[in-house]
Coordinates of C-alpha atoms and ligand atoms in Angstrom, one line a residue:
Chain A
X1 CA 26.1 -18.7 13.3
X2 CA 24.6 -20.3 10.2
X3 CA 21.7 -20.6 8.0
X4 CA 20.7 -24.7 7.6
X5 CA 18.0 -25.5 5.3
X6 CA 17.0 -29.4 5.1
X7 CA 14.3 -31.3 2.5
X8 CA 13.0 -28.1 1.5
X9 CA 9.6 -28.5 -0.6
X10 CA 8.0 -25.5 -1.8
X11 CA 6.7 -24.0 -5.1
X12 CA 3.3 -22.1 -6.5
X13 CA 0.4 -23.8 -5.9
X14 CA 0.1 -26.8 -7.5
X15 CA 3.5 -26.3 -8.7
X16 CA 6.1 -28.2 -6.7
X17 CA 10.0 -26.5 -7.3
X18 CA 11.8 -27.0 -4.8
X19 CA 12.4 -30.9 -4.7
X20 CA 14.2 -31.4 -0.7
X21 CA 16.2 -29.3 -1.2
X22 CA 19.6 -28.8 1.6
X23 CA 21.6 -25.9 2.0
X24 CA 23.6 -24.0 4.6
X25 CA 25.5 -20.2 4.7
X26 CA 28.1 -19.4 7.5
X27 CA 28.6 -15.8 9.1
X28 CA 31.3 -14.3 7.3
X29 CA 30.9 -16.4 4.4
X30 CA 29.9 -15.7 0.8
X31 CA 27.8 -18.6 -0.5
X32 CA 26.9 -18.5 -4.1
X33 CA 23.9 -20.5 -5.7
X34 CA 24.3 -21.2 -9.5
X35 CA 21.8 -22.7 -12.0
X36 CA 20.5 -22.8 -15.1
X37 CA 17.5 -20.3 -15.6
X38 CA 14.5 -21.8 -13.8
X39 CA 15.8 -24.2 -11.6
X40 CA 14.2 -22.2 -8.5
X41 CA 17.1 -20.3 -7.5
X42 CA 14.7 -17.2 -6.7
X43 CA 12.1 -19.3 -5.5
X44 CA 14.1 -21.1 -2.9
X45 CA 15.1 -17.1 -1.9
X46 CA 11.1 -16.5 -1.7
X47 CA 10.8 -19.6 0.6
X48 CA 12.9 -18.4 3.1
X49 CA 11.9 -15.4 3.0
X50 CA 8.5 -17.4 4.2
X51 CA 7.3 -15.2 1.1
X52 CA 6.1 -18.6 -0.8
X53 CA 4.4 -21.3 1.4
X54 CA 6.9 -24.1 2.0
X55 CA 5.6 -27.9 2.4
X56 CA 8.2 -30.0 4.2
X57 CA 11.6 -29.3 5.6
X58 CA 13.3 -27.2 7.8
X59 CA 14.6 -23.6 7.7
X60 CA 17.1 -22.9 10.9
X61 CA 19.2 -19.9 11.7
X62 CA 21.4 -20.5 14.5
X63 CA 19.2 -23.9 15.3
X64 CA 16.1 -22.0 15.5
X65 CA 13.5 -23.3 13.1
X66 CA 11.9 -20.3 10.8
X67 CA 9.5 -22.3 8.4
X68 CA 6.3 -21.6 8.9
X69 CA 6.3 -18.3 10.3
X70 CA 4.1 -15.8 8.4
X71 CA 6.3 -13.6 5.9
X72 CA 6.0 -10.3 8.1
X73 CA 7.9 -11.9 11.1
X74 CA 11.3 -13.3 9.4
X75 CA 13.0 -10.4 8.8
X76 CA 12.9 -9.5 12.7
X77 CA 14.9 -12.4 13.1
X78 CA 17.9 -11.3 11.2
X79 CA 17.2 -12.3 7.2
X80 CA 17.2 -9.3 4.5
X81 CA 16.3 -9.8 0.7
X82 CA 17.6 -7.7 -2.1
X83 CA 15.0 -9.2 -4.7
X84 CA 15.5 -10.1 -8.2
X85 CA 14.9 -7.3 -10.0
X86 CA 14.9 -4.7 -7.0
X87 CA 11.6 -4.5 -6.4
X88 CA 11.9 -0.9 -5.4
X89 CA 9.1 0.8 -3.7
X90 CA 9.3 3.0 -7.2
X91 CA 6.9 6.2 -6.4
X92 CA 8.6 6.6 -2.7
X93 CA 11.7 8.5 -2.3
X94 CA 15.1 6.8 -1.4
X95 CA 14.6 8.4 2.3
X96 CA 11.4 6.4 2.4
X97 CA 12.3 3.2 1.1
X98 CA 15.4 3.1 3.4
X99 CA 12.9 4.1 6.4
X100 CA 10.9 0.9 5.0
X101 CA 14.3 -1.1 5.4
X102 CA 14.8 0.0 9.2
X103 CA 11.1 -0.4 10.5
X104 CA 12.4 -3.7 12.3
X105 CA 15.1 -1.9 13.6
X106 CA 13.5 1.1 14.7
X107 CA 14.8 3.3 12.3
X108 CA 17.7 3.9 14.1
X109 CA 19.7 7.0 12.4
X110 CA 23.0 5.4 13.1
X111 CA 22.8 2.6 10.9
X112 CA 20.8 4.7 8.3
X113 CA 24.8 6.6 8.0
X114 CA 26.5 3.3 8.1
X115 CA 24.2 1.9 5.2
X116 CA 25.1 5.8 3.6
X117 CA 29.2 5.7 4.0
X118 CA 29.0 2.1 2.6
X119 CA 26.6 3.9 -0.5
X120 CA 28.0 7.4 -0.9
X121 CA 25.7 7.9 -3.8
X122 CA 22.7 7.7 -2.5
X123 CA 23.4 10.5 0.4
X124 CA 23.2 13.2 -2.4
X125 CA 19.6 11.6 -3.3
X126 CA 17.7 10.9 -0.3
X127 CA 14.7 13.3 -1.5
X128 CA 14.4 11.7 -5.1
X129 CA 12.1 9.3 -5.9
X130 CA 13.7 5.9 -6.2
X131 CA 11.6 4.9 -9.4
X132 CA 13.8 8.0 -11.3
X133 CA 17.5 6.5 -10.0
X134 CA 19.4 4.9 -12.8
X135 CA 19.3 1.2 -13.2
X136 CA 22.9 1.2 -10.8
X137 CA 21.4 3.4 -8.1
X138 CA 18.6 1.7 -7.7
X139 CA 20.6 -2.0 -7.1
X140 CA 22.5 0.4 -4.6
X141 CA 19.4 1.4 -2.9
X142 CA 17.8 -2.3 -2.9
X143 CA 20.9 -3.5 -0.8
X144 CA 21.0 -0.6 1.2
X145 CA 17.3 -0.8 1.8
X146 CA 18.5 -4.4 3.0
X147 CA 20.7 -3.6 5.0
X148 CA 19.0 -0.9 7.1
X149 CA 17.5 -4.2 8.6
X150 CA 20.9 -5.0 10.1
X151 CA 21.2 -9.0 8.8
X152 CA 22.7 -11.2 9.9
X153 CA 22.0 -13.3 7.1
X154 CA 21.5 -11.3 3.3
X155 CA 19.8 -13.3 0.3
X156 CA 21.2 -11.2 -2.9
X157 CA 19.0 -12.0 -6.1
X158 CA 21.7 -11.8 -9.2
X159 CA 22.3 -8.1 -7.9
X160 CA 24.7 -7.3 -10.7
X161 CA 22.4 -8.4 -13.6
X162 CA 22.3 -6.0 -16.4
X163 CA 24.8 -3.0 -14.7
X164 CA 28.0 -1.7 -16.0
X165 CA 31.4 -2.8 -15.0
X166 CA 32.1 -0.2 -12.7
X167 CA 28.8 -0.4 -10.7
X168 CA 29.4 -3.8 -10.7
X169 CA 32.3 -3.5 -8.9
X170 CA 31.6 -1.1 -6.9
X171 CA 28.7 -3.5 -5.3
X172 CA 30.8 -6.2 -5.1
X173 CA 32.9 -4.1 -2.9
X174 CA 30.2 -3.5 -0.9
X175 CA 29.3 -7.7 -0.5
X176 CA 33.4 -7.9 0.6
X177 CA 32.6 -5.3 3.2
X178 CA 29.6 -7.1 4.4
X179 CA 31.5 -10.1 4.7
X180 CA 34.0 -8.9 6.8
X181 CA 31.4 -7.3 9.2
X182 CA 30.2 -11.1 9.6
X183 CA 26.9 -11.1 7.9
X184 CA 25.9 -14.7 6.2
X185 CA 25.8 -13.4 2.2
X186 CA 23.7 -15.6 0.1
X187 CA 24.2 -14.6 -3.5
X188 CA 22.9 -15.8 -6.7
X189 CA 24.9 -15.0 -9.5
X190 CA 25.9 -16.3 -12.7
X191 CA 29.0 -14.9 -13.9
X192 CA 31.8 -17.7 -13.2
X193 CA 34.5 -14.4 -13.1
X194 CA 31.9 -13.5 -9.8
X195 CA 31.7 -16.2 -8.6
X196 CA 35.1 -16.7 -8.3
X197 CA 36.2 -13.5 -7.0
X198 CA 33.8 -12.9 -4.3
X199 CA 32.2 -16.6 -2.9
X200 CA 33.8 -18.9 -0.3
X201 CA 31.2 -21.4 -1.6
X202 CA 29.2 -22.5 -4.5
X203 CA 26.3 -24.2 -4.4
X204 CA 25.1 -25.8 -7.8
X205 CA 21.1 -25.7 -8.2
X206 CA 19.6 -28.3 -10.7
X207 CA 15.6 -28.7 -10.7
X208 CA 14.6 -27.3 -7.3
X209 CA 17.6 -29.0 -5.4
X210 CA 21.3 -28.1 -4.4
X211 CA 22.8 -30.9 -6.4
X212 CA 26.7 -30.4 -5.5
X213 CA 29.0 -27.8 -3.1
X214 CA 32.0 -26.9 -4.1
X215 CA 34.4 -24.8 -2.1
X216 CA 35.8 -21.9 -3.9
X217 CA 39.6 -22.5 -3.3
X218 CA 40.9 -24.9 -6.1
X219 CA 38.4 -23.8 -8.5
X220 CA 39.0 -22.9 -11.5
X221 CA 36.6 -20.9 -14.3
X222 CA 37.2 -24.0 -16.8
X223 CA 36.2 -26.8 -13.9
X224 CA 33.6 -28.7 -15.4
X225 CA 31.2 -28.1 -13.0
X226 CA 30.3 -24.9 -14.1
X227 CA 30.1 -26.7 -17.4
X228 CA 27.6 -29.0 -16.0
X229 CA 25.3 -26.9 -13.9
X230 CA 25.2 -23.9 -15.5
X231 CA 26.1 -24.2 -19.3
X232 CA 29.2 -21.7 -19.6
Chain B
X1 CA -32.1 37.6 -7.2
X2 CA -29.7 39.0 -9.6
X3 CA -27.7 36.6 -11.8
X4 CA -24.4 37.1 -9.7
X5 CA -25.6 36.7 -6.1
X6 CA -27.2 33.5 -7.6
X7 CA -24.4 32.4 -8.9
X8 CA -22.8 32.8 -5.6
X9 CA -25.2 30.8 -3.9
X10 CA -25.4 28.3 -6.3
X11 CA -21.2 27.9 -6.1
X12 CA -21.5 28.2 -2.4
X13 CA -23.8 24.9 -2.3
X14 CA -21.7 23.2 -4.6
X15 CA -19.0 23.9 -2.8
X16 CA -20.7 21.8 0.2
X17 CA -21.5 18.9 -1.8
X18 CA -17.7 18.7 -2.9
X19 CA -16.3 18.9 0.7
X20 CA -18.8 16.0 1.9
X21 CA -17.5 14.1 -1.4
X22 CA -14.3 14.5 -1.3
X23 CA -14.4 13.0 1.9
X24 CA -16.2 9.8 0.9
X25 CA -14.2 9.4 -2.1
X26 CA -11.0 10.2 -0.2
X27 CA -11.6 6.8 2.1
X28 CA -13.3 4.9 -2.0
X29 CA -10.0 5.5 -3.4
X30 CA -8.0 4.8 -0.4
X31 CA -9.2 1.5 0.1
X32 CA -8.9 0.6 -3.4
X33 CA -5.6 1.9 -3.8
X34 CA -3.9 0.0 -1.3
X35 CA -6.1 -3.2 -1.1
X36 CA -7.4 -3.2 -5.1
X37 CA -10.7 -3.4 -3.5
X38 CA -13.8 -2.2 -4.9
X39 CA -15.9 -1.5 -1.8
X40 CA -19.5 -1.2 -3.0
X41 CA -20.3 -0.8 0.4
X42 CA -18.4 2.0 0.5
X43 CA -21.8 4.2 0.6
X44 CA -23.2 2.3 3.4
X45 CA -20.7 3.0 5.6
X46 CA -21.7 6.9 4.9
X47 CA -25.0 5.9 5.8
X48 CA -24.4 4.2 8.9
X49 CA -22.6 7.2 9.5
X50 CA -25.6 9.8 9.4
X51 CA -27.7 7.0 10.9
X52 CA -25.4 6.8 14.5
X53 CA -24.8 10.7 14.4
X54 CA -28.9 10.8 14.8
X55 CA -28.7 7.4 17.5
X56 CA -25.7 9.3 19.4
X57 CA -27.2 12.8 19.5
X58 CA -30.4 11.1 20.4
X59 CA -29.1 9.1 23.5
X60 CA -26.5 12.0 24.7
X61 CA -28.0 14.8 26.8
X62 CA -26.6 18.5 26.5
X63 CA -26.2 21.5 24.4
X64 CA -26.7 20.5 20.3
X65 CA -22.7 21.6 19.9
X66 CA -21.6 18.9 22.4
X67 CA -23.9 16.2 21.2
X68 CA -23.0 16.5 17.7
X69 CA -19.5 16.7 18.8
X70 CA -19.4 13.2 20.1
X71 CA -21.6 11.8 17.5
X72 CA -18.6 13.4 15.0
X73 CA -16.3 11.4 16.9
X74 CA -18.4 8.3 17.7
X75 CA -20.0 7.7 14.7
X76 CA -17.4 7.3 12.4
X77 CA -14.9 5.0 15.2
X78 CA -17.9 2.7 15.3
X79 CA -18.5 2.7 11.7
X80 CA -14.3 2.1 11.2
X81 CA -14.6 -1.0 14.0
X82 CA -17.8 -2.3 12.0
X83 CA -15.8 -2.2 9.2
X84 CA -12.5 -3.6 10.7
X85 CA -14.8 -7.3 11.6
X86 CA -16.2 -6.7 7.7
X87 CA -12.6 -7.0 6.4
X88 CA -11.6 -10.1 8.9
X89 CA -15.0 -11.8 8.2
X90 CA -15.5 -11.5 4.5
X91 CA -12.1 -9.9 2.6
X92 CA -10.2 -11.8 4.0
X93 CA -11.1 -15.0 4.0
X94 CA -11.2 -14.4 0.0
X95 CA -7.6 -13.3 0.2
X96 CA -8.7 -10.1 -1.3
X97 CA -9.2 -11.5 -4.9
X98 CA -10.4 -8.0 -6.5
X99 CA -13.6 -9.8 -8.3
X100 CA -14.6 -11.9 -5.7
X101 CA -14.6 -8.9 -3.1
X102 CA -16.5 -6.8 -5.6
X103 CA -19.4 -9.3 -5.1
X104 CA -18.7 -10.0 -1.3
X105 CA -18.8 -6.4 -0.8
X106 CA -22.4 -6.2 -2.8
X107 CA -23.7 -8.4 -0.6
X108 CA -22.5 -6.8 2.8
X109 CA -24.1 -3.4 0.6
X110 CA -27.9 -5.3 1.1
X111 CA -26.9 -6.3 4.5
X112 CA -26.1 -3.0 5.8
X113 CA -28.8 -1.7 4.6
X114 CA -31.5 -3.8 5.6
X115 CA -29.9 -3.9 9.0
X116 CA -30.5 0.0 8.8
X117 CA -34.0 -0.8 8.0
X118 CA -35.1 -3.1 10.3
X119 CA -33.2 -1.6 13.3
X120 CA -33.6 2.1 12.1
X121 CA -36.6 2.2 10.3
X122 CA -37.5 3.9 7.1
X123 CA -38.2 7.1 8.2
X124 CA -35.7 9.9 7.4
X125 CA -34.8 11.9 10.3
X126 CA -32.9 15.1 10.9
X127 CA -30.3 16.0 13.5
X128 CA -30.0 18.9 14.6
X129 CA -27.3 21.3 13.6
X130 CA -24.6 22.0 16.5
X131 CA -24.7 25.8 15.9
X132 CA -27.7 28.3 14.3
X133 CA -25.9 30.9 12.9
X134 CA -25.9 32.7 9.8
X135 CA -23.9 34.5 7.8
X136 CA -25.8 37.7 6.4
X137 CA -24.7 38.4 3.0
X138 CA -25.9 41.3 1.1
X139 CA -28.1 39.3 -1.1
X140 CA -28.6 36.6 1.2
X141 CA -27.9 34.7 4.7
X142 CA -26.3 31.9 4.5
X143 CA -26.0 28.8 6.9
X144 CA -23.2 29.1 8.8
X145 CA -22.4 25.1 9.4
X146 CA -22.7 24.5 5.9
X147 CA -19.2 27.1 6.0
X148 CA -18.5 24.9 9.5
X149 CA -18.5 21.6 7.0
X150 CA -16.3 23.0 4.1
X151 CA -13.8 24.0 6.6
X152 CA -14.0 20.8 8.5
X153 CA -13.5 18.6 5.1
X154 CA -10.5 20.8 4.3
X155 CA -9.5 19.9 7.7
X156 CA -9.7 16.1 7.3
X157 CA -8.2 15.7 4.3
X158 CA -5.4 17.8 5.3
X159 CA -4.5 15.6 8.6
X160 CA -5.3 12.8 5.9
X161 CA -2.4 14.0 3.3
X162 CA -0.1 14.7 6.7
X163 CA -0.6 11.3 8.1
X164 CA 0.0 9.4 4.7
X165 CA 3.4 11.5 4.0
X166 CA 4.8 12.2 7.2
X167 CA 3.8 9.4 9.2
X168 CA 5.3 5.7 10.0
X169 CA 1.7 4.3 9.7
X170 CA 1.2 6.1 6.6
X171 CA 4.9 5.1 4.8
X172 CA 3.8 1.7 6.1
X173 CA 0.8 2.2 3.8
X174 CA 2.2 3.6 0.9
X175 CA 4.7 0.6 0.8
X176 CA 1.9 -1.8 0.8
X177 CA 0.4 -0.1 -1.7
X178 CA 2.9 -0.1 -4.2
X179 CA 4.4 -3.9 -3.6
X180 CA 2.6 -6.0 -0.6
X181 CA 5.2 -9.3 -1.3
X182 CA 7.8 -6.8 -0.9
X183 CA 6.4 -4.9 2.0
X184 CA 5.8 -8.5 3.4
X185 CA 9.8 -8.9 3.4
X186 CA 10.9 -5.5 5.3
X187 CA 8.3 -6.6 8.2
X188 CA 5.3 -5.4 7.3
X189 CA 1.9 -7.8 8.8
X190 CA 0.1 -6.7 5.1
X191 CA -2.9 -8.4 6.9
X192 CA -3.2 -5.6 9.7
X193 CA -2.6 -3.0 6.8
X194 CA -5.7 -4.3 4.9
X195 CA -7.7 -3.8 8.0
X196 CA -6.1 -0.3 9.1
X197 CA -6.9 1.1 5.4
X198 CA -10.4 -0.7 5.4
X199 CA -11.3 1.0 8.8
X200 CA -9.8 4.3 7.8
X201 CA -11.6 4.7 4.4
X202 CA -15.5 3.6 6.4
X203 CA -14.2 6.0 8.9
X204 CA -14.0 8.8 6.4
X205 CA -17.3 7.5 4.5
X206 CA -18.9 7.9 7.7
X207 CA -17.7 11.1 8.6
X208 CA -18.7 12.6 6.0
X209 CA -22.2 10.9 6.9
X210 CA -22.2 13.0 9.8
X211 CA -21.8 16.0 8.6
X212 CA -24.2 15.8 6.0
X213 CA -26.6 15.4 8.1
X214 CA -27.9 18.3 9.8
X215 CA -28.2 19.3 6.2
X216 CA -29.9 16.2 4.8
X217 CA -31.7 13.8 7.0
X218 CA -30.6 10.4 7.6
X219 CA -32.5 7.6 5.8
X220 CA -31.2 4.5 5.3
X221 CA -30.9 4.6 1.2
X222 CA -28.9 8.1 1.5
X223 CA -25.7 5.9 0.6
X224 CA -26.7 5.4 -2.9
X225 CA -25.6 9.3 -4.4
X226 CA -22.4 9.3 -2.6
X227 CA -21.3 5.5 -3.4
X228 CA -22.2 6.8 -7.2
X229 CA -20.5 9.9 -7.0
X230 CA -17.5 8.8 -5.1
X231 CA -16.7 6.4 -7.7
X232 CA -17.1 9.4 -10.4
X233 CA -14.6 11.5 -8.3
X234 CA -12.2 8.5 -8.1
X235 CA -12.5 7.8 -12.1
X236 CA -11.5 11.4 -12.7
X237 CA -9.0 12.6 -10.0
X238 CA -7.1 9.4 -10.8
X239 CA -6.9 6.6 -8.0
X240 CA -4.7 6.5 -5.7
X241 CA -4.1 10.3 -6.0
X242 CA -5.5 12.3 -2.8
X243 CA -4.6 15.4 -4.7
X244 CA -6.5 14.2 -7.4
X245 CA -9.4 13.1 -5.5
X246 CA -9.7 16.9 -4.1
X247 CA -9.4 18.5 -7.7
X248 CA -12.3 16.3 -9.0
X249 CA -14.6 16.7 -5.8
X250 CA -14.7 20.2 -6.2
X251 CA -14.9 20.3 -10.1
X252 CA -18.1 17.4 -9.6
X253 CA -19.4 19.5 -6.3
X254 CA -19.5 22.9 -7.9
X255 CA -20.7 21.9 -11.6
X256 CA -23.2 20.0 -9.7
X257 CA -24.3 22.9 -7.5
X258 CA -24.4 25.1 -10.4
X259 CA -26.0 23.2 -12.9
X260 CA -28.4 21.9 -10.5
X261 CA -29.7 25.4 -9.5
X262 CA -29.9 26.8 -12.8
X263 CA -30.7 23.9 -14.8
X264 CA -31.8 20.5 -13.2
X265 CA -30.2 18.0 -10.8
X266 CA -30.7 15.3 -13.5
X267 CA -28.6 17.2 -16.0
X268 CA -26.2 18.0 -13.7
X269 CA -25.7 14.1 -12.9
X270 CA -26.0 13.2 -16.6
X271 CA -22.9 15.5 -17.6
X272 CA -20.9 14.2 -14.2
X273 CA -21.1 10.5 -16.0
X274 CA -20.4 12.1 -19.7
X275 CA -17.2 13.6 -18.1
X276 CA -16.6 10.2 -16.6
X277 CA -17.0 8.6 -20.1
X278 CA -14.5 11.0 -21.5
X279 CA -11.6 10.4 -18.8
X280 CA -12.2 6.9 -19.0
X281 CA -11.7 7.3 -23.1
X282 CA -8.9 9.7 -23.3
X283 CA -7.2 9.8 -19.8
X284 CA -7.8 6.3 -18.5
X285 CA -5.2 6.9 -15.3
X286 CA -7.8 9.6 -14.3
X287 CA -6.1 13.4 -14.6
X288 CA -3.8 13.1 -11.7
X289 CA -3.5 9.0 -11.7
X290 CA -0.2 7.8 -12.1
X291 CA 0.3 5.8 -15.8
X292 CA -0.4 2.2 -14.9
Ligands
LIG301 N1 4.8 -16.8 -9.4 C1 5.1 -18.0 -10.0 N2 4.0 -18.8 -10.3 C2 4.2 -20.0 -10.9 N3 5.4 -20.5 -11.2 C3 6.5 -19.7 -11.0 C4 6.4 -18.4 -10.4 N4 7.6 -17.9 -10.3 C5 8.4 -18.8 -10.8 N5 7.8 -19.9 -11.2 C6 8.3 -21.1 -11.9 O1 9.2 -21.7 -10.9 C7 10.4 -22.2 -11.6 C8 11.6 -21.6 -10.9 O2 11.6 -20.2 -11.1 P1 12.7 -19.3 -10.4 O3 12.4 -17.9 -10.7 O4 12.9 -19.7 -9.0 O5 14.0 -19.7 -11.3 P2 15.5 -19.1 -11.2 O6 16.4 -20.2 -11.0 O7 15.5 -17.9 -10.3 O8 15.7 -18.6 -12.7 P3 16.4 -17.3 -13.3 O9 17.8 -17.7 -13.4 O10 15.8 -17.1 -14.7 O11 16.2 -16.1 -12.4 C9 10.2 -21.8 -13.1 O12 9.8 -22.9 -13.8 C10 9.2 -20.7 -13.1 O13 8.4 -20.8 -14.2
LIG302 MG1 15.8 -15.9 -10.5

C-alpha cells in the first residue's frame, strides 16, 4: 500500500507553489517532509487533501488516482489530516469533534475507544468544549479527531509545534503506535532530533518541490542536508 | 379597561408578535451563521409563506383545522424547495462571496415579490383560522389561536435547538459553521450543507408566514416588517446564538406590543432600532453572540 504523488502543480489562485512536485509514503512507514518556512509543505498537505485545487499531476493511493475529486469525498478513501495549527472545531465539545472524525466511518463506538486508549486524556473530557483544552489536549484531540476516520494514510502538520517536552513525547508515542498498526504517516516536522527518532524517510522540500529523499538509517543530525534544506 | 387588564392584553399581543419573530429570525440568523449570508430575501420567503397557506387552504376541501393543517405543512416544504433551486441557481454560482450574495439576494427580494404580484395579485386576503375559540378572561376574551401560535413557535424552536444539538445533521452543521475547509476534510459535501441550511432557514420564514396569517392577511409586501425586524432580533440576541435569538424576540415582541398599545406603533419601532444602535455600539457580538 502506498501513497504516489507525480508532477504535482497546485497553489492559490494565481499563485503557482507546488512546482511538479513527486512524492510517495508506504504503510507502516513514517515519511517526514522538511523545508524551510514557505516552501509549500502545508500546501502540498491541502492538495491532497483535494482542499486546494491542483493543476497537473497525479495523486494515487494503492494505484487509484485521487486528484480531482471534490474535497468531501477523499477522506472516504482512507486519507486523514491533522492540520497545521489544529484547526479544532473550537465551540463543539471533544465528544463532537471526534463524532465529526468518524462520520465516514459511521461513528462506530469501537474505534471511538481505540482512538480513547491511544489518548487517555481526553476520556476524562469528552463533555468539554474543545476550544477550552490546553494547547497539548487540543494536538491530542486533532490526531484523535484523525484517526476516528480509520487512515490508512495520516498527513500530520508539524503536530508538535509549540508543546512541551512531555506532550511531545507522548504524541510521538502515539505516531510509533500508528506505525506499527500499518497506517502510511506523513509528517511535517522540523526538529532534526524528530526527525531522526521517529521517520523511516525524509523528504527535503525546496520551492514547491521534493528536491532530495534520504532514508533515515545512516543519517546523522550534522549531515549536511539538513544544513542545506532547512537551515539548522 | 383598567390599567392592568390592559397591560395584560397589551403583553399578551406582544407576546404573539415575538413567537412569529422569533421564528423568522431563527431561520435569518441560521442562514447567516453557517453560510455568512445575508439573505435579504429572507422576508419574502415569509411572504410566500402566508401567500401558499391562503393557495393551499383555498384548493383543499374540508374542515378549516385540516386545511390549515396541510397548508402548515405544505407551505413552508414548498417555500424550503423554492429556496433549495435559489441557493443552486444564484449562491452558489457566486461561491457564497458574503457581498456579492447580499446583492444577488436583493435582487431575488424584487423577484419574489413581483412574482407574488403578478401571480397573486395585490389584494390582501385572509385565511381562515383552523379553530374559533376563545379564551374568556375576566376582563376580556381572548383568541384562542393566537395562544395556539405562541405554543406552536415554542414548539419549533424547540425541535430546532434538539435537531442542531442532538442530531448528526445538525453536528454536521455546527461543524460547517465554525470551519467549512476543515469540515470539507472529515467528509463533509459543504455544498449540500449550504443548501440544507438555506432551505431550513425559508422553511422557518415561511412558517412563520403561516401562522400569521389567520391573524394578518396575506399581501404580497407583508415581508417587509419581518425581514426588518428579524435583522433587529439577530443584531441583539447575537448571531449565531438560537438562545439569543429567543431572548431578543420576546424582549422586541413584547416592548413592541406594549409600547404600541399605549403609545404608538412608530415609537415602538423607533426605540427597537435605538436598542439596535446601542448593541451595535457597546455589545457588537450581540448579548448572547460569541466574541468574534
Ligand atoms: N491561503 C493562501 N493564499 C495565498 N497564498 C498562500 C496561502 N497559504 C499559503 N500561501 C503561500 O504559499 C506558500 C507556501 O506556504 P505553506 O504554508 O505551504 O508553507 P510551509 O512550507 O507550510 O511553511 P511553514 O513552515 O511556515 O508552515 C507561501 O509563500 C505562502 O505565502
Ligand atoms: Mg506549514
Amino acid at each position: 500500500m502506498a501513497l504516489e504523488v507525480q508532477g504535482l502543480t497546485a497553489g492559490y489562485g494565481p499563485v503557482t507553489v507546488l512546482r511538479g512536485l513527486g512524492f510517495r509514503a508506504e504503510a507502516g512507514r513514517i515519511t517526514c517532509l522538511m523545508g524551510r518556512n514557505g516552501v509549500g509543505k502545508s500546501t502540498f498537505l491541502k492538495a491532497l487533501m483535494g482542499l486546494i485545487p491542483v493543476g497537473t499531476g497525479t495523486i494515487t493511493l494503492d494505484g487509484v488516482a485521487l486528484q480531482g475529486l471534490p474535497a468531501h469525498q477523499v477522506p472516504k478513501r482512507g486519507l486523514a489530516y491533522v492540520p497545521q495549527g489544529r484547526r479544532l472545531f473550537g465551540p463543539l465539545t471533544v465528544a463532537e469533534n471526534l463524532a465529526v472524525g468518524g462520520l465516514v466511518r459511521g461513528n462506530d463506538p469501537a474505534v471511538l475507544e481505540r482512538v480513547l486508549d491511544l489518548f487517555p486524556r481526553l476520556r476524562d473530557r469528552l463533555a468539554q468544549v474543545a476550544g477550552t483544552l490546553s494547547g497539548g489536549e487540543q494536538q491530542m484531540l486533532a490526531i484523535a479527531r484523525a484517526l476516528c476516520l480509520e487512515p490508512k494514510v495520516l498527513l500530520l502538520d508539524e503536530p508538535t509545534e509549540g508543546l512541551q517536552p512531555s506532550i511531545i513525547a507522548l504524541i510521538q508515542e502515539a505516531v510509533v503506535v500508528l506505525k506499527g498498526q500499518g497506517v502510511a504517516v506523513v509528517l511535517v516536522e522540523q526538529r532534526v532530533d524528530a526527525v531522526l527518532r521517529l521517520a523511516d524517510r525524509v523528504a527535503f522540500m525546496v520551492a514547491g518541490r521534493v528536491e532530495e529523499v534520504r532514508d533515515t538509517r545512516g543519517l546523522a543530525a550534522d549531515d549536511p542536508a539538513f544544513r542545506t534544506y532547512v537551515g539548522v | 379597561m383598567a390599567f392592568g387588564p390592559f397591560l395584560l392584553l397589551a403583553l399578551m399581543e406582544g407576546l404573539v408578535t415575538a413567537a412569529v419573530l422569533a421564528l423568522a429570525a431563527a431561520g435569518l440568523s441560521l442562514v447567516f451563521g453557517v453560510m455568512r449570508v445575508v439573505n435579504v430575501a429572507h422576508g419574502e420567503f415569509y411572504m410566500l409563506g402566508a401567500v401558499l397557506a391562503w393557495a393551499v387552504t383555498g384548493m383543499i376541501p374540508g374542515p378549516a383545522a385540516l386545511t390549515f393543517l396541510a397548508a402548515l405543512i405544505i407551505a413552508p416544504v414548498l417555500v424550503a424547495a423554492l429556496a433549495a433551486v435559489a441557493d443552486g441557481l444564484i449562491l452558489k454560482r457566486l461561491n457564497y462571496d458574503p457581498e456579492a450574495t447580499i446583492v444577488a439576494t436583493i435582487g431575488l427580494l424584487y423577484i419574489l415579490q413581483q412574482a407574488a404580484l403578478s401571480l397573486y395579485g395585490p389584494n390582501a386576503n385572509p385565511v381562515p383560522a383552523p379553530f374559533e375559540w376563545r379564551i374568556q378572561l375576566p376582563w376580556f376574551g381572548y383568541s384562542g389561536y393566537k395562544l395556539f401560535v405562541v405554543l406552536a413557535a415554542l414548539a419549533v424552536l424547540l425541535a430546532l435547538w434538539t435537531f442542531l444539538s442532538r442530531t448528526r445533521a445538525g453536528l454536521i452543521m455546527r461543524a460547517t459553521q465554525v470551519d467549512r475547509m476543515t469540515a470539507q476534510a472529515f467528509g463533509i459535501n459543504v455544498d449540500r450543507v449550504y443548501m440544507g441550511t438555506f432551505a431550513l432557514g425559508a422553511g422557518l420564514a415561511a412558517l412563520a408566514g403561516v401562522l400569521v396569517v389567520p391573524i394578518q392577511q396575506a399581501q404580497y409586501l407583508m415581508g417587509h416588517d419581518p425581514l426588518l425586524l428579524s435583522f433587529i432580533v439577530v443584531i441583539i440576541g447575537g448571531l449565531g446564538s438560537l438562545r439569543g435569538t429567543l431572548v431578543a424576540a420576546v424582549v422586541i415582541g413584547l416592548s413592541d406590543g406594549v409600547i404600541s398599545m399605549f403609545f404608538s406603533p412608530t415609537l415602538a419601532k423607533i426605540l427597537a432600532t435605538l436598542l439596535v444602535a446601542m448593541v451595535l455600539v457597546l455589545r457588537p457580538q450581540g448579548l448572547f453572540g460569541a466574541r468574534a
